[in-house]
Coordinates of C-alpha atoms and ligand atoms in Angstrom, one line a residue:
X1 CA -0.2 0.0 0.0
X2 CA 2.8 2.3 1.2
X3 CA 4.8 1.7 -2.3
X4 CA 1.4 2.4 -4.2
X5 CA 1.0 5.6 -2.5
X6 CA 4.9 6.5 -3.0
X7 CA 4.6 5.8 -6.8
X8 CA 1.2 7.9 -7.1
X9 CA 2.9 10.7 -5.2
X10 CA 6.2 10.6 -7.4
X11 CA 3.8 10.7 -10.4
X12 CA 2.0 13.6 -9.2
X13 CA 5.5 15.2 -8.3
X14 CA 6.5 14.5 -12.0
X15 CA 3.0 16.1 -13.4
X16 CA 3.9 19.4 -11.2
X17 CA 7.4 19.6 -12.2
X18 CA 6.9 18.9 -15.8
X19 CA 4.1 21.5 -15.9
X20 CA 6.3 24.1 -14.4
X21 CA 9.1 23.1 -16.4
X22 CA 7.0 23.3 -19.8
X23 CA 5.5 26.5 -18.5
X24 CA 8.9 28.2 -18.1
X25 CA 10.7 26.5 -20.7
X26 CA 8.5 27.8 -23.3
X27 CA 8.0 31.2 -21.5
X28 CA 6.7 33.8 -22.9
X29 CA 4.4 31.6 -25.2
X30 CA 4.2 33.3 -28.4
X31 CA 0.5 33.2 -28.6
X32 CA 0.2 35.2 -25.0
X33 CA 0.8 39.0 -24.2
X34 CA 2.6 39.9 -21.2
X35 CA 0.8 42.8 -19.4
X36 CA 2.6 45.5 -17.8
X37 CA 0.4 47.1 -15.1
X38 CA 1.4 50.9 -14.5
X39 CA -0.4 52.4 -11.6
X40 CA -0.7 55.8 -13.2
X41 CA -2.4 57.1 -16.0
X42 CA -1.2 57.0 -19.8
X43 CA 1.1 59.5 -21.0
X44 CA 2.8 60.5 -17.3
X45 CA 6.2 59.6 -16.4
X46 CA 5.7 56.4 -15.1
X47 CA 3.9 55.2 -18.1
X48 CA 6.2 56.7 -20.2
X49 CA 9.3 54.5 -18.6
X50 CA 6.9 51.4 -19.0
X51 CA 6.4 51.9 -22.7
X52 CA 9.9 52.6 -23.4
X53 CA 11.0 49.7 -21.6
X54 CA 8.4 47.2 -22.9
X55 CA 9.5 48.2 -26.5
X56 CA 13.5 47.5 -25.3
X57 CA 12.2 44.3 -23.6
X58 CA 10.3 42.8 -26.6
X59 CA 13.3 41.5 -28.4
X60 CA 15.3 39.7 -25.5
X61 CA 11.9 38.0 -24.8
X62 CA 11.7 36.6 -28.3
X63 CA 9.6 39.3 -29.7
X64 CA 6.7 38.8 -27.1
X65 CA 4.1 41.4 -27.3
X66 CA 4.1 43.4 -24.2
X67 CA 1.0 45.5 -23.7
X68 CA 0.6 48.3 -20.9
X69 CA -2.4 48.5 -18.7
X70 CA -3.0 51.7 -16.7
X71 CA -4.8 50.7 -13.5
X72 CA -4.9 54.0 -11.7
X73 CA -6.0 55.6 -8.6
X74 CA -5.0 56.0 -5.0
X75 CA -1.6 57.3 -5.6
X76 CA -0.6 54.0 -7.4
X77 CA -1.8 51.5 -4.5
X78 CA -5.1 50.3 -6.8
X79 CA -3.0 49.3 -9.7
X80 CA -0.5 47.6 -7.2
X81 CA -3.3 45.7 -5.2
X82 CA -4.4 44.5 -8.6
X83 CA -1.2 42.9 -9.4
X84 CA -1.3 41.1 -6.2
X85 CA -4.4 39.2 -7.2
X86 CA -3.1 38.5 -10.7
X87 CA -2.1 34.9 -11.6
X88 CA 1.6 34.3 -11.0
X89 CA 2.2 32.9 -14.4
X90 CA 4.8 35.9 -16.0
X91 CA 2.0 37.1 -17.8
X92 CA 1.2 40.1 -15.4
X93 CA 4.0 42.3 -14.3
X94 CA 4.1 45.8 -12.7
X95 CA 6.2 48.7 -13.0
X96 CA 6.0 50.9 -10.0
X97 CA 8.0 53.9 -8.5
X98 CA 9.2 55.2 -5.3
X99 CA 5.7 55.0 -3.8
X100 CA 6.6 51.3 -3.4
X101 CA 8.6 52.8 -0.6
X102 CA 6.7 55.8 0.6
X103 CA 2.8 54.5 0.5
X104 CA 3.6 52.4 3.5
X105 CA 4.2 55.6 5.5
X106 CA 1.9 57.9 3.7
X107 CA -1.4 56.0 3.5
X108 CA -3.1 54.6 6.7
X109 CA -4.4 51.5 4.9
X110 CA -2.2 50.0 2.2
X111 CA -4.1 47.1 0.7
X112 CA -0.9 44.9 0.2
X113 CA 2.4 44.1 1.8
X114 CA 5.2 45.7 -0.1
X115 CA 7.7 43.4 1.2
X116 CA 6.0 39.9 0.8
X117 CA 3.2 40.2 -2.1
X118 CA 5.7 40.7 -4.9
X119 CA 8.6 39.3 -6.5
X120 CA 11.4 41.6 -7.3
X121 CA 12.4 41.6 -10.9
X122 CA 14.9 44.4 -10.8
X123 CA 15.3 48.0 -10.7
X124 CA 15.0 50.4 -13.8
X125 CA 16.1 54.1 -13.3
X126 CA 16.5 56.9 -11.1
X127 CA 14.7 59.7 -12.0
X128 CA 14.9 63.5 -10.6
X129 CA 12.1 65.7 -9.9
X130 CA 11.5 69.4 -10.7
X131 CA 9.5 72.0 -9.0
X132 CA 7.4 73.7 -11.9
X133 CA 4.9 76.4 -12.0
X134 CA 2.0 77.6 -14.6
X135 CA 3.5 79.2 -17.5
X136 CA 2.5 83.0 -16.3
X137 CA 3.5 82.8 -12.8
X138 CA 5.1 86.0 -11.7
X139 CA 8.5 84.6 -10.0
X140 CA 11.4 83.9 -12.4
X141 CA 13.4 82.1 -10.1
X142 CA 13.4 79.8 -6.9
X143 CA 13.9 82.8 -4.3
X144 CA 11.0 84.9 -5.9
X145 CA 8.8 82.0 -6.1
X146 CA 9.2 81.6 -2.1
X147 CA 8.4 85.3 -1.9
X148 CA 5.3 84.7 -4.1
X149 CA 4.5 81.7 -2.1
X150 CA 4.6 83.6 1.1
X151 CA 2.5 86.5 -0.2
X152 CA -0.4 84.3 -1.3
X153 CA -0.7 82.0 1.4
X154 CA -4.3 80.7 1.2
X155 CA -4.3 81.0 -2.1
X156 CA -2.3 78.3 -3.7
X157 CA -3.1 75.2 -5.5
X158 CA -0.6 72.3 -5.9
X159 CA -1.4 69.2 -8.1
X160 CA -0.4 65.9 -7.6
X161 CA -1.2 62.2 -8.5
X162 CA -3.0 61.3 -5.5
X163 CA -2.2 60.5 -1.9
X164 CA 1.1 58.4 -1.6
X165 CA 2.4 59.4 -5.1
X166 CA 5.6 60.8 -5.7
X167 CA 4.4 64.2 -6.6
X168 CA 2.2 63.9 -3.3
X169 CA 5.5 63.3 -1.2
X170 CA 7.5 66.1 -2.9
X171 CA 4.6 68.8 -2.8
X172 CA 4.2 67.8 1.0
X173 CA 8.2 68.0 1.8
X174 CA 8.0 71.4 0.1
X175 CA 5.1 72.6 2.1
X176 CA 6.6 71.7 5.2
X177 CA 9.9 73.1 4.2
X178 CA 8.5 76.4 3.6
X179 CA 5.8 76.3 6.3
X180 CA 3.1 76.8 3.9
X181 CA -0.2 75.0 3.5
X182 CA -1.4 74.7 -0.1
X183 CA -4.5 73.2 -1.5
X184 CA -3.8 69.9 -2.9
X185 CA -5.3 68.9 -6.2
X186 CA -5.1 65.2 -6.8
X187 CA -5.3 63.7 -10.4
X188 CA -4.9 60.2 -11.8
X189 CA -1.5 60.8 -12.5
X190 CA 0.8 63.8 -13.3
X191 CA 0.1 64.0 -17.2
X192 CA -3.3 65.4 -16.3
X193 CA -1.6 67.5 -13.7
X194 CA 0.5 69.0 -16.2
X195 CA -2.1 69.6 -18.6
X196 CA -3.9 71.9 -15.7
X197 CA -0.8 73.5 -14.9
X198 CA -0.1 74.4 -18.5
X199 CA -3.6 75.7 -18.7
X200 CA -3.1 77.9 -15.6
X201 CA -5.8 76.0 -13.2
X202 CA -3.0 75.0 -10.8
X203 CA -0.2 76.9 -9.6
X204 CA 2.4 74.4 -8.8
X205 CA 3.5 70.8 -9.4
X206 CA 6.5 68.7 -8.3
X207 CA 7.1 66.0 -10.9
X208 CA 9.7 63.7 -12.6
X209 CA 12.0 65.2 -15.3
X210 CA 10.8 62.4 -17.5
X211 CA 7.5 64.5 -17.8
X212 CA 8.6 67.9 -17.3
X213 CA 11.9 68.3 -19.2
X214 CA 10.4 69.1 -22.7
X215 CA 7.6 71.5 -21.0
X216 CA 10.3 73.2 -19.4
X217 CA 12.4 73.6 -22.4
X218 CA 9.5 74.5 -24.7
X219 CA 8.5 77.2 -21.8
X220 CA 5.1 75.8 -21.6
X221 CA 5.7 75.7 -17.5
X222 CA 8.4 77.5 -15.7
X223 CA 11.2 75.2 -13.9
X224 CA 12.4 76.6 -10.3
X225 CA 14.6 73.7 -8.9
X226 CA 15.6 70.1 -9.1
X227 CA 15.3 67.6 -6.0
X228 CA 18.5 66.2 -6.4
X229 CA 21.9 66.5 -4.4
X230 CA 23.6 67.8 -7.4
X231 CA 22.3 69.9 -10.4
X232 CA 21.4 68.1 -13.4
X233 CA 23.5 68.3 -16.8
X234 CA 20.6 67.8 -19.4
X235 CA 20.3 71.1 -21.7
X236 CA 16.8 71.8 -20.2
X237 CA 17.3 71.6 -16.5
X238 CA 21.3 72.4 -16.2
X239 CA 20.3 76.0 -15.1
X240 CA 17.9 75.0 -12.3
X241 CA 19.3 75.1 -8.8
X242 CA 18.8 72.1 -6.5
X243 CA 16.2 72.8 -3.7
X244 CA 19.2 72.5 -1.0
X245 CA 21.3 75.1 -2.6
X246 CA 18.1 77.2 -3.3
X247 CA 17.9 77.1 0.8
X248 CA 15.6 74.1 1.4
X249 CA 18.4 72.2 3.3
X250 CA 17.8 68.4 3.1
X251 CA 14.7 68.4 0.6
X252 CA 15.8 65.7 -1.8
X253 CA 13.9 63.1 -3.7
X254 CA 14.4 61.0 -6.4
X255 CA 12.0 58.7 -8.0
X256 CA 13.4 55.0 -8.5
X257 CA 11.3 52.5 -11.0
X258 CA 11.2 48.9 -10.6
X259 CA 9.6 45.9 -12.0
X260 CA 7.6 43.6 -10.1
X261 CA 5.5 40.2 -10.6
X262 CA 2.9 38.7 -8.2
X263 CA 4.1 36.4 -5.4
X264 CA 4.8 33.0 -6.7
X265 CA 5.7 33.7 -10.0
X266 CA 8.1 30.6 -11.0
X267 CA 11.5 31.3 -10.4
X268 CA 12.7 30.3 -13.8
X269 CA 10.1 32.9 -15.1
X270 CA 11.6 35.6 -12.7
X271 CA 15.0 34.8 -14.0
X272 CA 14.0 35.0 -17.7
X273 CA 12.4 38.5 -17.1
X274 CA 15.2 39.7 -15.2
X275 CA 17.8 38.7 -17.8
X276 CA 15.6 40.4 -20.5
X277 CA 15.6 43.3 -18.2
X278 CA 19.4 43.8 -18.1
X279 CA 19.4 43.3 -21.9
X280 CA 16.7 46.1 -22.3
X281 CA 18.7 48.4 -19.9
X282 CA 21.6 48.3 -22.2
X283 CA 19.5 49.3 -25.4
X284 CA 20.9 52.2 -26.9
X285 CA 17.8 53.7 -27.8
X286 CA 16.4 53.1 -24.2
X287 CA 19.4 54.4 -22.5
X288 CA 19.4 57.6 -25.1
X289 CA 15.8 58.3 -24.5
X290 CA 16.1 58.1 -20.5
X291 CA 19.2 60.1 -20.3
X292 CA 17.9 62.9 -22.6
X293 CA 15.0 63.3 -20.0
X294 CA 17.3 63.4 -17.1
X295 CA 16.9 59.8 -15.8
X296 CA 19.6 57.6 -14.9
X297 CA 19.5 54.0 -16.0
X298 CA 20.7 51.7 -13.1
X299 CA 23.6 49.4 -13.5
X300 CA 23.5 45.5 -13.4
X301 CA 24.3 45.2 -9.9
X302 CA 21.0 47.2 -9.0
X303 CA 19.2 45.2 -11.3
X304 CA 19.7 41.9 -9.3
X305 CA 16.1 41.2 -7.8
X306 CA 18.1 40.6 -4.2
X307 CA 19.4 44.1 -4.5
X308 CA 16.2 45.8 -5.9
X309 CA 14.6 44.3 -2.8
X310 CA 17.2 45.6 -0.4
X311 CA 16.8 49.0 -1.8
X312 CA 13.3 49.4 -1.7
X313 CA 13.4 48.1 2.2
X314 CA 16.1 50.6 2.6
X315 CA 14.0 53.3 1.1
X316 CA 11.1 52.6 3.4
X317 CA 13.5 52.7 6.2
X318 CA 14.7 56.0 5.1
X319 CA 11.5 57.6 4.3
X320 CA 9.2 56.7 7.4
X321 CA 10.9 58.9 9.6
X322 CA 11.1 61.8 7.4
X323 CA 7.3 61.4 6.6
X324 CA 6.5 61.2 10.2
X325 CA 9.0 63.9 11.2
X326 CA 7.8 66.2 8.7
X327 CA 4.0 65.6 9.7
X328 CA 3.2 64.8 6.2
X329 CA 1.2 61.2 7.0
X330 CA -2.1 61.5 5.3
X331 CA -5.3 59.9 5.5
Ligands
LIG1 N1 4.5 61.5 -11.2 C1 3.4 60.7 -10.8 C2 3.7 60.8 -9.3 O1 3.7 61.9 -9.1 C3 3.0 59.5 -11.4 C4 2.8 59.3 -12.8 O2 1.6 59.9 -13.3 O3 3.5 58.7 -13.3 O4 3.9 59.6 -8.7

């Protein structure tokens, strides 16, 4: 009896292992699309990284069709929660940003666990942010902008991509450093926030350079400062001071983007995706596009999943006390 049971369980094991092997050996199947969920609206900076990356990952994934699905809302937490409920088969992935590290401190209820509900596939890039204003803003430099802010207390609108988003974090740090309360206007991403800024419906926005560089260069909006420790070198941004040198000591935000899969995605599929990601991040077209927008593509060591996860956990540890000390914990 025992030996029959043993034979049966060995057979069952063989079926399972063969199934997993077949699944990973043929991954991605030629007749299946890979969907990358982006938790912000199309046309914004996170979406832009995702679309460029999808293009660059196509070839190393054997010509796979990679589609972007924008699952927006609640500062990026709705899309992320959706990914945790998806089949862990390598056909649903997620591209997310610094919110993975700031949501746990900025939101009271995060509908997933950042450290245990995802497989970490690798880091993508670091993207600075910029403080920008509507094109007819009276001030022409950061010092004058601060004067304008102080003269217009109670009347200033600042856009963001929802509670927990990078623009929310940056805007709150700015308000805290200047000791000024502004009216926060949430959008489903910073693409529509930027449209409202260009149209003058809102006064200020803090957003990634991947969204703002060309608008600053084309004078569609006014650029005042960058959030990095050092000035940037791209043509559009090289004249902007860092917030630190402009007087807001220690106010620095760099948005990282990473690729994730639902927990339980087979290890071999994760490895295939990480290998493809590493190839994509060296694609000259991808690198050129990113660099032109002020983003820095990360090197191989940071694309290692263990490093990616270690980095996100270190960012959680870094941001939690800053957010709490700044009193920017939101409902
Ligand atoms: N830049 C946005 C943020 O503030 C997200 C986006 O629309 O890509 O988090």
